[in-house]
PDB file of C-alpha atoms and ligand atoms in Angstrom:
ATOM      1  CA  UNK Y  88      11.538 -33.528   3.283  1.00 41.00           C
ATOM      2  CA  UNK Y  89       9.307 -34.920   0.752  1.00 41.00           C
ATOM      3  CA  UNK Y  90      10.371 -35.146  -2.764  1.00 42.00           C
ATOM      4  CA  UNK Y  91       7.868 -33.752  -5.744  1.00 46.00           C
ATOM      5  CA  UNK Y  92       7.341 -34.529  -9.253  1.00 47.00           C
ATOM      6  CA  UNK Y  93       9.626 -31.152 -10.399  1.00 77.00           C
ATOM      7  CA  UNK Y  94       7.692 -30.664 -13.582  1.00 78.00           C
ATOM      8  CA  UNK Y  95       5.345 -27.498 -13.078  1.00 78.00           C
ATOM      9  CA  UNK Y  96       1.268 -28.110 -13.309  1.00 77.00           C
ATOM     10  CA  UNK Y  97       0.141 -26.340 -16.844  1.00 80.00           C
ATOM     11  CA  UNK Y  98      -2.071 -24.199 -15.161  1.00 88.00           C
ATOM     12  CA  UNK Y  99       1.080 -21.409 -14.586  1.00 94.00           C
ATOM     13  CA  UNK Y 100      -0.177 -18.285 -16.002  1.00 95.00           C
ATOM     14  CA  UNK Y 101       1.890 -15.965 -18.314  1.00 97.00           C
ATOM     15  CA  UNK Y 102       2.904 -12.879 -17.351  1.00 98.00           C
ATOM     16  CA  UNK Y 103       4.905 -10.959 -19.921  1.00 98.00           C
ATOM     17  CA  UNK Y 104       3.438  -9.225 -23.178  1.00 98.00           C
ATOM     18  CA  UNK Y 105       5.245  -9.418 -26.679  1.00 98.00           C
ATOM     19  CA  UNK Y 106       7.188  -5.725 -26.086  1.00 98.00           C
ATOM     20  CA  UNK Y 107       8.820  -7.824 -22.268  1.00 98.00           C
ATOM     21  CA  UNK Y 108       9.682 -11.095 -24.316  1.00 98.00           C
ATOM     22  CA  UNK Y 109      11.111  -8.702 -27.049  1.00 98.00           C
ATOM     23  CA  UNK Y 110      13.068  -6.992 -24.189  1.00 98.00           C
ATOM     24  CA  UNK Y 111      13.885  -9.746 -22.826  1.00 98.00           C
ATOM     25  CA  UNK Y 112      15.627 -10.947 -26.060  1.00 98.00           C
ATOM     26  CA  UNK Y 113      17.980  -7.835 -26.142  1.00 96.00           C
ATOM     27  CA  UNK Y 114      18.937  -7.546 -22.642  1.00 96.00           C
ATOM     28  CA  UNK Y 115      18.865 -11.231 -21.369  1.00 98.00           C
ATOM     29  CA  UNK Y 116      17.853 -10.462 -17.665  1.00 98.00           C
ATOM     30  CA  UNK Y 117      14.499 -10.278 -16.132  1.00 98.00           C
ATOM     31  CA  UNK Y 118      14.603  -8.051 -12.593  1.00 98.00           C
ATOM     32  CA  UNK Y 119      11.831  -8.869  -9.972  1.00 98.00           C
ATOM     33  CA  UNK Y 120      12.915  -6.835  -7.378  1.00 98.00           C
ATOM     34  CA  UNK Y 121      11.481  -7.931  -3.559  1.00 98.00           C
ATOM     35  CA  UNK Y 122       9.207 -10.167  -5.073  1.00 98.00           C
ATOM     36  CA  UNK Y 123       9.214 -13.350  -2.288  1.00 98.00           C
ATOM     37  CA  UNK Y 124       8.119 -12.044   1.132  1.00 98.00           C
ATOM     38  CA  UNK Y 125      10.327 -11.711   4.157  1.00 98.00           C
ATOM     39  CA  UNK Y 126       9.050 -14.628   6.022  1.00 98.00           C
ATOM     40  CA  UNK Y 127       9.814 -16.419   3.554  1.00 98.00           C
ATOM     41  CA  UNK Y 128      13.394 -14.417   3.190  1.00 98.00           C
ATOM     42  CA  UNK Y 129      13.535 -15.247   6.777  1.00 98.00           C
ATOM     43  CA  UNK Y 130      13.599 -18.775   7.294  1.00 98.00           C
ATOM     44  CA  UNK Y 131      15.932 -19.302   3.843  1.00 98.00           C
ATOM     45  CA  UNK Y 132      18.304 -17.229   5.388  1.00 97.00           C
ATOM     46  CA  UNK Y 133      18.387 -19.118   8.779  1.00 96.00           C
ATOM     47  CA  UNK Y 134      18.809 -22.453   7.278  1.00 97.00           C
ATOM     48  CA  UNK Y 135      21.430 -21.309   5.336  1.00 96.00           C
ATOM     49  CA  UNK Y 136      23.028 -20.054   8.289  1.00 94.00           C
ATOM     50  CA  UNK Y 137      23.146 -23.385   9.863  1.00 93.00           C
ATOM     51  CA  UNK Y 138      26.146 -25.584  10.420  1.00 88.00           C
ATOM     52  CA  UNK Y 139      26.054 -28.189   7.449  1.00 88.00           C
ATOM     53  CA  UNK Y 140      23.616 -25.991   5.134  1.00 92.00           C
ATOM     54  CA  UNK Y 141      22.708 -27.966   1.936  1.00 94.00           C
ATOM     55  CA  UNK Y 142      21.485 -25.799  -0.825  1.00 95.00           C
ATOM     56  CA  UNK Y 143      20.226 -28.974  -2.657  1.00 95.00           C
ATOM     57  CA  UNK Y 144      17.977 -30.002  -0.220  1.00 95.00           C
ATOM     58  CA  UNK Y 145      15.878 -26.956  -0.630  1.00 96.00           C
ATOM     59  CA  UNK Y 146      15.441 -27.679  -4.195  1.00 94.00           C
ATOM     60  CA  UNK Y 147      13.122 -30.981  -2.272  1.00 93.00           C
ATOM     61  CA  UNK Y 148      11.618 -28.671   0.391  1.00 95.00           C
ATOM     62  CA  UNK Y 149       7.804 -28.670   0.125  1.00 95.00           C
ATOM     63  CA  UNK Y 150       7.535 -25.152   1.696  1.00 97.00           C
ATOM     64  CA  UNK Y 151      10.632 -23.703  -0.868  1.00 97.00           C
ATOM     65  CA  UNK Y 152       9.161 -25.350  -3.861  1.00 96.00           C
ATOM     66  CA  UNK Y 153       5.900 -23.267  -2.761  1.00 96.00           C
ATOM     67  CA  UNK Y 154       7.042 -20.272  -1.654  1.00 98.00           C
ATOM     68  CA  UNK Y 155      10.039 -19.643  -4.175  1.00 98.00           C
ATOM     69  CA  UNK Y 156      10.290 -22.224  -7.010  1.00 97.00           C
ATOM     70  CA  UNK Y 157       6.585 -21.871  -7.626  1.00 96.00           C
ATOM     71  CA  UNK Y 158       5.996 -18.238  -6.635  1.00 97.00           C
ATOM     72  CA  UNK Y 159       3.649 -16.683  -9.127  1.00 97.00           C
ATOM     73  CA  UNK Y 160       5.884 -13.996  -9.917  1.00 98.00           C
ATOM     74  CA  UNK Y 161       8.302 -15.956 -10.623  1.00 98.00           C
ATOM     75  CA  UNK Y 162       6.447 -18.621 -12.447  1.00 97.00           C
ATOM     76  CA  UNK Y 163       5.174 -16.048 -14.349  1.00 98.00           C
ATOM     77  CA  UNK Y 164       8.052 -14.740 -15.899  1.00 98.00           C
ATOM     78  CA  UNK Y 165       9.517 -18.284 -16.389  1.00 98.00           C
ATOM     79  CA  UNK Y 166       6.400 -19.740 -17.863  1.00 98.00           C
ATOM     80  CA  UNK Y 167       6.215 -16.870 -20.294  1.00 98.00           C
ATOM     81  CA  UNK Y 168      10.045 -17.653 -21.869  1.00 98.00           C
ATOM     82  CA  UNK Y 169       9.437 -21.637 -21.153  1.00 97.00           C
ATOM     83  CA  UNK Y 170       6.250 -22.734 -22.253  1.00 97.00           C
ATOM     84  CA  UNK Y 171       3.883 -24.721 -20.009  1.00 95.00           C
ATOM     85  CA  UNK Y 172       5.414 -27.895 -17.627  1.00 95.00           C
ATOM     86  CA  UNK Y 173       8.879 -26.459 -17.284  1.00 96.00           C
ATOM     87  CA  UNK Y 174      11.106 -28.862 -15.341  1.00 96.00           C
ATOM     88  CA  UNK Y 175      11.775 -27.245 -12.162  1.00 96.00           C
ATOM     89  CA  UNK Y 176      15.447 -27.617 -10.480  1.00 95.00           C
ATOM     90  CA  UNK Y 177      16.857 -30.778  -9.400  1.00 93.00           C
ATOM     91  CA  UNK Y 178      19.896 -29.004  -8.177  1.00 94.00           C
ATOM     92  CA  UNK Y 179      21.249 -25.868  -6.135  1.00 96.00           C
ATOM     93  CA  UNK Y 180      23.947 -23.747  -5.480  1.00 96.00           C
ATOM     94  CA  UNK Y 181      24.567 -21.404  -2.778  1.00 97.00           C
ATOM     95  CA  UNK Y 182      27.258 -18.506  -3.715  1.00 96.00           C
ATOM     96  CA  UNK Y 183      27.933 -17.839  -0.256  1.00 96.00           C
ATOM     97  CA  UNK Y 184      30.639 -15.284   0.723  1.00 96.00           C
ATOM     98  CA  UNK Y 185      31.808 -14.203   4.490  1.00 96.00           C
ATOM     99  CA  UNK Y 186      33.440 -11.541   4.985  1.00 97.00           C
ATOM    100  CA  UNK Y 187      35.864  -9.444   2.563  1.00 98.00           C
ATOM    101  CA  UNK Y 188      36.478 -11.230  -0.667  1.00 98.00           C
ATOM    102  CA  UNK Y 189      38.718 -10.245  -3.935  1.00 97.00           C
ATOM    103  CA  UNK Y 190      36.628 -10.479  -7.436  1.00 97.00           C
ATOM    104  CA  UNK Y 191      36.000 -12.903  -9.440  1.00 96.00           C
ATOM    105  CA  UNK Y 192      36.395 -12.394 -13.220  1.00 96.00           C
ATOM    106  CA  UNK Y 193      33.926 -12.064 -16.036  1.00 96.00           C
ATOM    107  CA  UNK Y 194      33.114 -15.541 -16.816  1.00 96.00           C
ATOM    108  CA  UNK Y 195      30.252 -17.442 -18.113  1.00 94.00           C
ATOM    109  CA  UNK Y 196      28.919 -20.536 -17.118  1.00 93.00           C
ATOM    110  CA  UNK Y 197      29.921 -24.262 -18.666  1.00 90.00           C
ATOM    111  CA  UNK Y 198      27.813 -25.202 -21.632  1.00 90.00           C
ATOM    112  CA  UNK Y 199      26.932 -21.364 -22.393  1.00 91.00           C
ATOM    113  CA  UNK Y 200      26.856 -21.491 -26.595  1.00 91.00           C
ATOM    114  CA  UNK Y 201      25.435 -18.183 -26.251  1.00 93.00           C
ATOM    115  CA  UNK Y 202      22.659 -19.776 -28.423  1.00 93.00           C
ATOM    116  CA  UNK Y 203      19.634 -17.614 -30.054  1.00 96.00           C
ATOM    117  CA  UNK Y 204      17.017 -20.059 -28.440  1.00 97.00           C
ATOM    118  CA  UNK Y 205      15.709 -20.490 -24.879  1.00 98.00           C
ATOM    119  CA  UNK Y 206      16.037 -24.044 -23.292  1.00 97.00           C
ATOM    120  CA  UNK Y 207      16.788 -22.997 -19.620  1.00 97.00           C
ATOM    121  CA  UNK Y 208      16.887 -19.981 -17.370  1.00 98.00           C
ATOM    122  CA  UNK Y 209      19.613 -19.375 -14.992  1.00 97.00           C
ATOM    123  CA  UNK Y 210      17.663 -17.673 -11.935  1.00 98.00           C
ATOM    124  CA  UNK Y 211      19.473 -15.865  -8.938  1.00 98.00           C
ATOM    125  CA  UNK Y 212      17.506 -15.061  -5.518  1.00 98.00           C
ATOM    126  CA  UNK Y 213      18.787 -13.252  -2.937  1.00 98.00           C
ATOM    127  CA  UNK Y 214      16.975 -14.134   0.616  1.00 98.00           C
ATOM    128  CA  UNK Y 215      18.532 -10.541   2.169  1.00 97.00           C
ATOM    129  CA  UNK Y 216      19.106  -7.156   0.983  1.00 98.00           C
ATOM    130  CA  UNK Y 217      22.676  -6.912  -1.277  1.00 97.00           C
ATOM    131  CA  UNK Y 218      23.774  -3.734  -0.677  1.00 97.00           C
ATOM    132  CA  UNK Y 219      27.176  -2.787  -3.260  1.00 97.00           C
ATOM    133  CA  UNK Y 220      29.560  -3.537  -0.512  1.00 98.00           C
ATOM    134  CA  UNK Y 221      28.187  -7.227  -0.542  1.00 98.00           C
ATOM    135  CA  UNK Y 222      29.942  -7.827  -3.373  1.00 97.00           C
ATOM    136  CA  UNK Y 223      26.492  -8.486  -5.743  1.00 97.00           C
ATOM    137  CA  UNK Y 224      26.968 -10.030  -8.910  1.00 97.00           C
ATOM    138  CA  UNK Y 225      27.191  -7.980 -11.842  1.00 97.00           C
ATOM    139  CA  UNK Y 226      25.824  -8.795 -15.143  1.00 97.00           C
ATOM    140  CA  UNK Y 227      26.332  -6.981 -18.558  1.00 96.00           C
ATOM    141  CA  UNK Y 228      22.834  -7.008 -20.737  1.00 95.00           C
ATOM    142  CA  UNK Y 229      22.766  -7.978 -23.833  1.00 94.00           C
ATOM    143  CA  UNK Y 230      26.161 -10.337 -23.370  1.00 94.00           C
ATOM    144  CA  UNK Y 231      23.834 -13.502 -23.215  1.00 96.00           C
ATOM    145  CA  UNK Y 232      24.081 -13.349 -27.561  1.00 93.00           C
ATOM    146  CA  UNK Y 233      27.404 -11.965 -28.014  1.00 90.00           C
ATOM    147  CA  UNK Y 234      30.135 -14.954 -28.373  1.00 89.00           C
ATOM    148  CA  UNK Y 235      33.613 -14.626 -26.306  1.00 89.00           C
ATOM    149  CA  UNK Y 236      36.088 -16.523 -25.976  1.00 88.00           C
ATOM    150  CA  UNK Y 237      36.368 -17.622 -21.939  1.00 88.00           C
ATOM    151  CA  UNK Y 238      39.588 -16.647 -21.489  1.00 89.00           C
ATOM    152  CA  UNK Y 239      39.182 -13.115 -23.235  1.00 91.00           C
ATOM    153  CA  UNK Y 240      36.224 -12.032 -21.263  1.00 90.00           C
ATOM    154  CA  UNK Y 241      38.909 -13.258 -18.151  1.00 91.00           C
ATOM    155  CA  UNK Y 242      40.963 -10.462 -18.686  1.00 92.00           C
ATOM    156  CA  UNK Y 243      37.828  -7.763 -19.362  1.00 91.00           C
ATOM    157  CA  UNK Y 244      37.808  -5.554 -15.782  1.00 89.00           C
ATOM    158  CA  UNK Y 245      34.673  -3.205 -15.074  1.00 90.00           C
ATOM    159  CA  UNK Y 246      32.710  -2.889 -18.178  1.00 90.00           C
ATOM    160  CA  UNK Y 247      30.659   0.322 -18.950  1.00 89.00           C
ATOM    161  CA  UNK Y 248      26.951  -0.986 -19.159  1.00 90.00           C
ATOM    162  CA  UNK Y 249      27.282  -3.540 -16.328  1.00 94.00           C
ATOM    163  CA  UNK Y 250      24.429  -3.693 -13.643  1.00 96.00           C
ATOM    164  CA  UNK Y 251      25.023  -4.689 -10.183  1.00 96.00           C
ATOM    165  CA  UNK Y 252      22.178  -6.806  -8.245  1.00 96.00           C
ATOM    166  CA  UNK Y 253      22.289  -4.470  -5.050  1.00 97.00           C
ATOM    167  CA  UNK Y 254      18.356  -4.880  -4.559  1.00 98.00           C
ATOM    168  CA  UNK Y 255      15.986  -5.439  -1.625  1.00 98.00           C
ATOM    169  CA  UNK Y 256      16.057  -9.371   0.427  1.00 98.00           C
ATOM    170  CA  UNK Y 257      13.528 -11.591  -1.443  1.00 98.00           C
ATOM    171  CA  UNK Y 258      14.695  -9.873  -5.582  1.00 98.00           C
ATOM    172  CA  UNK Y 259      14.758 -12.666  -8.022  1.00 98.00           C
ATOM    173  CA  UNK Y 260      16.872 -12.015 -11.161  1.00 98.00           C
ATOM    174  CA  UNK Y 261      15.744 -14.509 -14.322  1.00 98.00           C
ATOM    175  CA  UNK Y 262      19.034 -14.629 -16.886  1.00 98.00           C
ATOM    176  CA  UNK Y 263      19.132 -16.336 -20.121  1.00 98.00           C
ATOM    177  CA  UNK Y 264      22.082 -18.916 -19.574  1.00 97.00           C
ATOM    178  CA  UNK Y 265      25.151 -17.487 -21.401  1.00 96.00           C
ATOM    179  CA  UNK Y 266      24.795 -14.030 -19.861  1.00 97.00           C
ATOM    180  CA  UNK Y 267      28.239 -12.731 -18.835  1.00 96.00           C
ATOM    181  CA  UNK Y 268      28.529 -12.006 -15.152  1.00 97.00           C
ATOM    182  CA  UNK Y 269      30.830 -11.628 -12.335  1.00 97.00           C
ATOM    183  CA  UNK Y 270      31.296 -11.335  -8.469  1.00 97.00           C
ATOM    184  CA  UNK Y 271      33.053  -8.054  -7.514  1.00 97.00           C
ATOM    185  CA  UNK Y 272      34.679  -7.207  -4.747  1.00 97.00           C
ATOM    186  CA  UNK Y 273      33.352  -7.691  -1.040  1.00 98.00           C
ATOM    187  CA  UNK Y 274      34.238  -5.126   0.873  1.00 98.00           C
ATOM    188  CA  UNK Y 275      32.216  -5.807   3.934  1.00 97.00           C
ATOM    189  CA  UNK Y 276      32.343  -8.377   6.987  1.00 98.00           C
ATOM    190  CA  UNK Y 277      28.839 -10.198   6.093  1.00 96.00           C
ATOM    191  CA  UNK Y 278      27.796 -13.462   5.279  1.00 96.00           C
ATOM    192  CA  UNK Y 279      26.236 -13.141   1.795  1.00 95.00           C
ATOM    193  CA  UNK Y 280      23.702 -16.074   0.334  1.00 97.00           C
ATOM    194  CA  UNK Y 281      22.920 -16.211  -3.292  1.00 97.00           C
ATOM    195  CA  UNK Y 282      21.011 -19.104  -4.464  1.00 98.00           C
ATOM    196  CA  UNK Y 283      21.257 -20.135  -8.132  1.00 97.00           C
ATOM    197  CA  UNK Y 284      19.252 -22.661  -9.694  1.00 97.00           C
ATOM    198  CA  UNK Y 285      17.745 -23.406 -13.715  1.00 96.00           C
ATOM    199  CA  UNK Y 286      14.396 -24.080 -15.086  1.00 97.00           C
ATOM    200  CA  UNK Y 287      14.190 -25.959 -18.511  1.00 96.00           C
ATOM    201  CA  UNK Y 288      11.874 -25.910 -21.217  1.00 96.00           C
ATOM    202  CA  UNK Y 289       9.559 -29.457 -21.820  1.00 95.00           C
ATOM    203  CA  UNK Y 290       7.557 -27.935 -25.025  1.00 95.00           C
ATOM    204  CA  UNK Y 291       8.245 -26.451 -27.993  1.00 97.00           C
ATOM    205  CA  UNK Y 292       8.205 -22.919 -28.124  1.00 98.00           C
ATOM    206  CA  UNK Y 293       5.037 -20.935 -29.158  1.00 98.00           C
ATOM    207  CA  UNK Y 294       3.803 -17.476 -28.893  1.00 98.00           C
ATOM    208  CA  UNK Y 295       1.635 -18.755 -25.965  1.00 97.00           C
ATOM    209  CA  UNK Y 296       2.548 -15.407 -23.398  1.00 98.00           C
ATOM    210  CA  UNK Y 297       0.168 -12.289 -23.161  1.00 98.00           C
ATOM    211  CA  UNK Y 298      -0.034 -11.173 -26.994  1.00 98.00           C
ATOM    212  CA  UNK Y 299      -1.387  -8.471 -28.348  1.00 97.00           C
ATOM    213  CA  UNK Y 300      -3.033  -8.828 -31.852  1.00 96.00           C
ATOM    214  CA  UNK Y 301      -1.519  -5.310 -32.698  1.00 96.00           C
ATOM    215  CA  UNK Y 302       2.250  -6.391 -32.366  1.00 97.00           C
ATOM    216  CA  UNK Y 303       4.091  -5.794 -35.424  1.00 95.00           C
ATOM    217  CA  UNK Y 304       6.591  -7.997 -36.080  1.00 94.00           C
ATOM    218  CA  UNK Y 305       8.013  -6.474 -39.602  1.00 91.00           C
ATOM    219  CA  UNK Y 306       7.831  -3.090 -37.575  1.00 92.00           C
ATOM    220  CA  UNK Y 307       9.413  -3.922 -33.837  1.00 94.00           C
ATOM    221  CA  UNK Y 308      12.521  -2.680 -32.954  1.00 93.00           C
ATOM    222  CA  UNK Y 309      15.202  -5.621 -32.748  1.00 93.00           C
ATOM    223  CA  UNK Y 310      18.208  -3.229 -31.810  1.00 90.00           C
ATOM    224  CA  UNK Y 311      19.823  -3.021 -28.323  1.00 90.00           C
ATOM    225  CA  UNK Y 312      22.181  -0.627 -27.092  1.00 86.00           C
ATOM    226  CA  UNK Y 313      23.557   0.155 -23.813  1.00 82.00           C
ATOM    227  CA  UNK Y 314      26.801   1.827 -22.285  1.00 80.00           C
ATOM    228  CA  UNK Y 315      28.821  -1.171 -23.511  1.00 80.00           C
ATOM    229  CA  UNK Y 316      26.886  -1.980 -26.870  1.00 73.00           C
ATOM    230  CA  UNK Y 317      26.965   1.542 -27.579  1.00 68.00           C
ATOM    231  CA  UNK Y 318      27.866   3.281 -30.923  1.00 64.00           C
ATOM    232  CA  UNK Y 319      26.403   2.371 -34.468  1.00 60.00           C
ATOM    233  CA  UNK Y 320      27.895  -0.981 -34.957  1.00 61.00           C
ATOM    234  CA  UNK Y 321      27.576  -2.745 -31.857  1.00 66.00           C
ATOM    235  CA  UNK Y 322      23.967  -1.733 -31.920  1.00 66.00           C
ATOM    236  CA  UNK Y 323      22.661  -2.500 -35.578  1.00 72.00           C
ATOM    237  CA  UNK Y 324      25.058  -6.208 -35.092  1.00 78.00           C
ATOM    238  CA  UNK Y 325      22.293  -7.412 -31.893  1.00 86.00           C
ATOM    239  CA  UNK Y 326      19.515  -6.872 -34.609  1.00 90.00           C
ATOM    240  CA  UNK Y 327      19.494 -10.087 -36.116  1.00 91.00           C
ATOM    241  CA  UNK Y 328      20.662 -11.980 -33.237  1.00 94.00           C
ATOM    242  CA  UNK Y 329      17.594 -10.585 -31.078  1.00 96.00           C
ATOM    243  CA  UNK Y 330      15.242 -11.275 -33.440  1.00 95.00           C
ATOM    244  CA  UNK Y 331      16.508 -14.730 -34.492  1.00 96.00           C
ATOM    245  CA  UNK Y 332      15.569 -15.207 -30.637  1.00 97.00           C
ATOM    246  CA  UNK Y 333      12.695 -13.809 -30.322  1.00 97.00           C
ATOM    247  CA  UNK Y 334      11.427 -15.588 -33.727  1.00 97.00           C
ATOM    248  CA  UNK Y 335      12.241 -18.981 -32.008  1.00 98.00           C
ATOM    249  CA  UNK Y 336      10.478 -18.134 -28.770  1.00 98.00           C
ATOM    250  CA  UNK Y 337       7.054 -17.572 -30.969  1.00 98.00           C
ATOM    251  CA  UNK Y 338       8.042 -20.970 -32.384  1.00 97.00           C
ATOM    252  CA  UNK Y 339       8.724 -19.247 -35.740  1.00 95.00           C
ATOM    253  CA  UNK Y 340      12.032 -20.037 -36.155  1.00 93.00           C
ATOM    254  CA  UNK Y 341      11.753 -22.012 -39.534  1.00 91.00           C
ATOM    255  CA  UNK Y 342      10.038 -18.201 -41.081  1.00 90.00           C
ATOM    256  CA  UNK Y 343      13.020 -16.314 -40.006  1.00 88.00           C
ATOM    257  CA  UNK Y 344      14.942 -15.393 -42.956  1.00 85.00           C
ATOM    258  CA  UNK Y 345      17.628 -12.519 -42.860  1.00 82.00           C
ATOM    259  CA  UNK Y 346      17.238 -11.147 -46.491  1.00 77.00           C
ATOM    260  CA  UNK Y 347      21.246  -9.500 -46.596  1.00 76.00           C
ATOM    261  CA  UNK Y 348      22.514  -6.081 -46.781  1.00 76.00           C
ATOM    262  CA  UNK Y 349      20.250  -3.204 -44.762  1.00 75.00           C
ATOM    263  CA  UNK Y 350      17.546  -4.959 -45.128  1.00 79.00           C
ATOM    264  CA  UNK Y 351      15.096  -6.775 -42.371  1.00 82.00           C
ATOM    265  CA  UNK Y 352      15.420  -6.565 -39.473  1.00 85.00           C
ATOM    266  CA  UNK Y 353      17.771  -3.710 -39.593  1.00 78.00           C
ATOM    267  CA  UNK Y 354      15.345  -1.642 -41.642  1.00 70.00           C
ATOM    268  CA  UNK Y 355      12.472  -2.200 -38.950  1.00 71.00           C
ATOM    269  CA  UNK Y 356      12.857   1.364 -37.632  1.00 63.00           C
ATOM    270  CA  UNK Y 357      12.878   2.687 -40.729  1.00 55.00           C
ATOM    271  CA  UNK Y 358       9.418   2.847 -42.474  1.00 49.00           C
ATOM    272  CA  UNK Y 359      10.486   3.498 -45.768  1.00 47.00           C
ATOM    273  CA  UNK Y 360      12.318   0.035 -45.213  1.00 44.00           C
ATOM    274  CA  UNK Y 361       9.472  -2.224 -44.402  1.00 42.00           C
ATOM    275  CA  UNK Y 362       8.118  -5.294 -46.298  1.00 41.00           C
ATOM    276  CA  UNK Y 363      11.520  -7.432 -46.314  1.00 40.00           C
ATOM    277  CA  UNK Y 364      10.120  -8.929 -42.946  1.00 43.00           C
ATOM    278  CA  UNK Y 365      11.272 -12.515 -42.787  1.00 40.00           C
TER     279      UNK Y 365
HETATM  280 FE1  FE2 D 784      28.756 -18.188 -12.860  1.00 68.50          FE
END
């Protein structure tokens, strides 16, 4: 296996517009569903399979760099958070469960500061279809900015709001890196793979995705609510933590100012409100 420079060529092209970055501020998870074709699927599986498997090596696999680490819809979606010549993986795991096992807890991963910036991306690919009885990891949007303690979020069972990976063989699921998540149960008698690997960011962060001249920044909606950041509070609290985020990503950071009280960004729904943008 021959062993590549693992810094990605600049010529990577962007796929995500200002509203996806935006989104992906709030949630913190970036679904490609089926993306990387089954022949591809096929062989990743089958290696894995055999006696010995060693996840890392694929990470210095010619034909994986090509067909998964560099797959344009992945390097799409990675390029647009990262910036151009993102480091590609040195290293791999392989979550790989046979048969019936108990859960795991909500946990999130060493070094997660749940920061408002975007270094790395923690990226998941599953080389068969997870069906719910495969015991798919389960991630809860929006967690990636909300600080825990470890040992709390231990004790937290099934959370309302959590989404389960059950997708097709060859779905790749991009995660900022302190997004809480969690095996559940495996009920069934298969041999599950899920690979797990990071990219990292080389440049500084600039608004260099697919922008649209239009976007309104003292306007956008920062909020984010689901079933478990539901009600008034939890919602209007991701406001300034989104956009603090999403600021940084357009390499803006040092213009983001939260003025106090109701004002930006939690008056950027409210019309009457604008002009306090930071
Ligand atoms: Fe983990």
């Amino acid at each position: 296996m021959a062993f590549k420079s693992q810094r990605a060529a600049g010529n990577v092209r962007p796929t995500l517009s200002d509203e996806e970055i935006l989104e992906f501020c709030k949630t913190g998870m970036y679904t490609l569903e089926g993306v990387i074709p089954d022949s591809t699927n096929r062989w990743v599986f089958e290696y894995l399979d055999r006696e010995g498997a060693d996840p890392v090596q694929l990470v210095r696999d010619d034909r994986f760099i090509e067909e998964v680490l560099l797959h344009p819809a992945v390097t799409g979606v990675v390029r647009s958070l990262l910036g151009e010549h993102f480091q590609l993986p040195e290293v791999m795991g392989n979550h790989r469960l046979a048969g019936p096992v108990e859960a795991r807890s909500w946990h999130i991963d060493g070094g997660s500061n749940f920061e408002r910036t975007c270094e790395l991306l923690q990226v998941f690919y599953i080389p068969q279809t997870n069906r719910p009885e495969m015991g798919p990891t389960l991630f809860l949007p929006g967690s990636h900015l909300v600080p825990v303690a470890r040992e709390d979020l231990e004790r937290f069972g099934d959370l309302a709001g959590q989404e389960m990976t059950a997708a097709p063989a060859g779905s790749v699921f991009v995660t900022a890196y302190s997004l809480w998540h969690r095996q559940p149960r495996k009920v069934d008698q298969s041999t599950r793979n899920l690979l797990k690997w990071a990219y990292w960011r080389t440049e500084q962060p600039e608004r260099d995705w697919i922008t649209d001249p239009n976007f309104d920044f003292a306007g956008a909606d920062y909020t984010y609510t689901n079933d478990y950041f539901s009600g008034a509070a939890r919602k209007w609290q991701s406001a300034p933590r989104v956009a603090e985020m999403f600021y940084w990503l357009c390499g803006r950071a040092d213009e983001f100012h939260l003025v106090g009280g109701a004002g930006w960004p939690y008056s950027s729904t409210d019309p009457g409100k604008r002009g306090a943008a930071g």
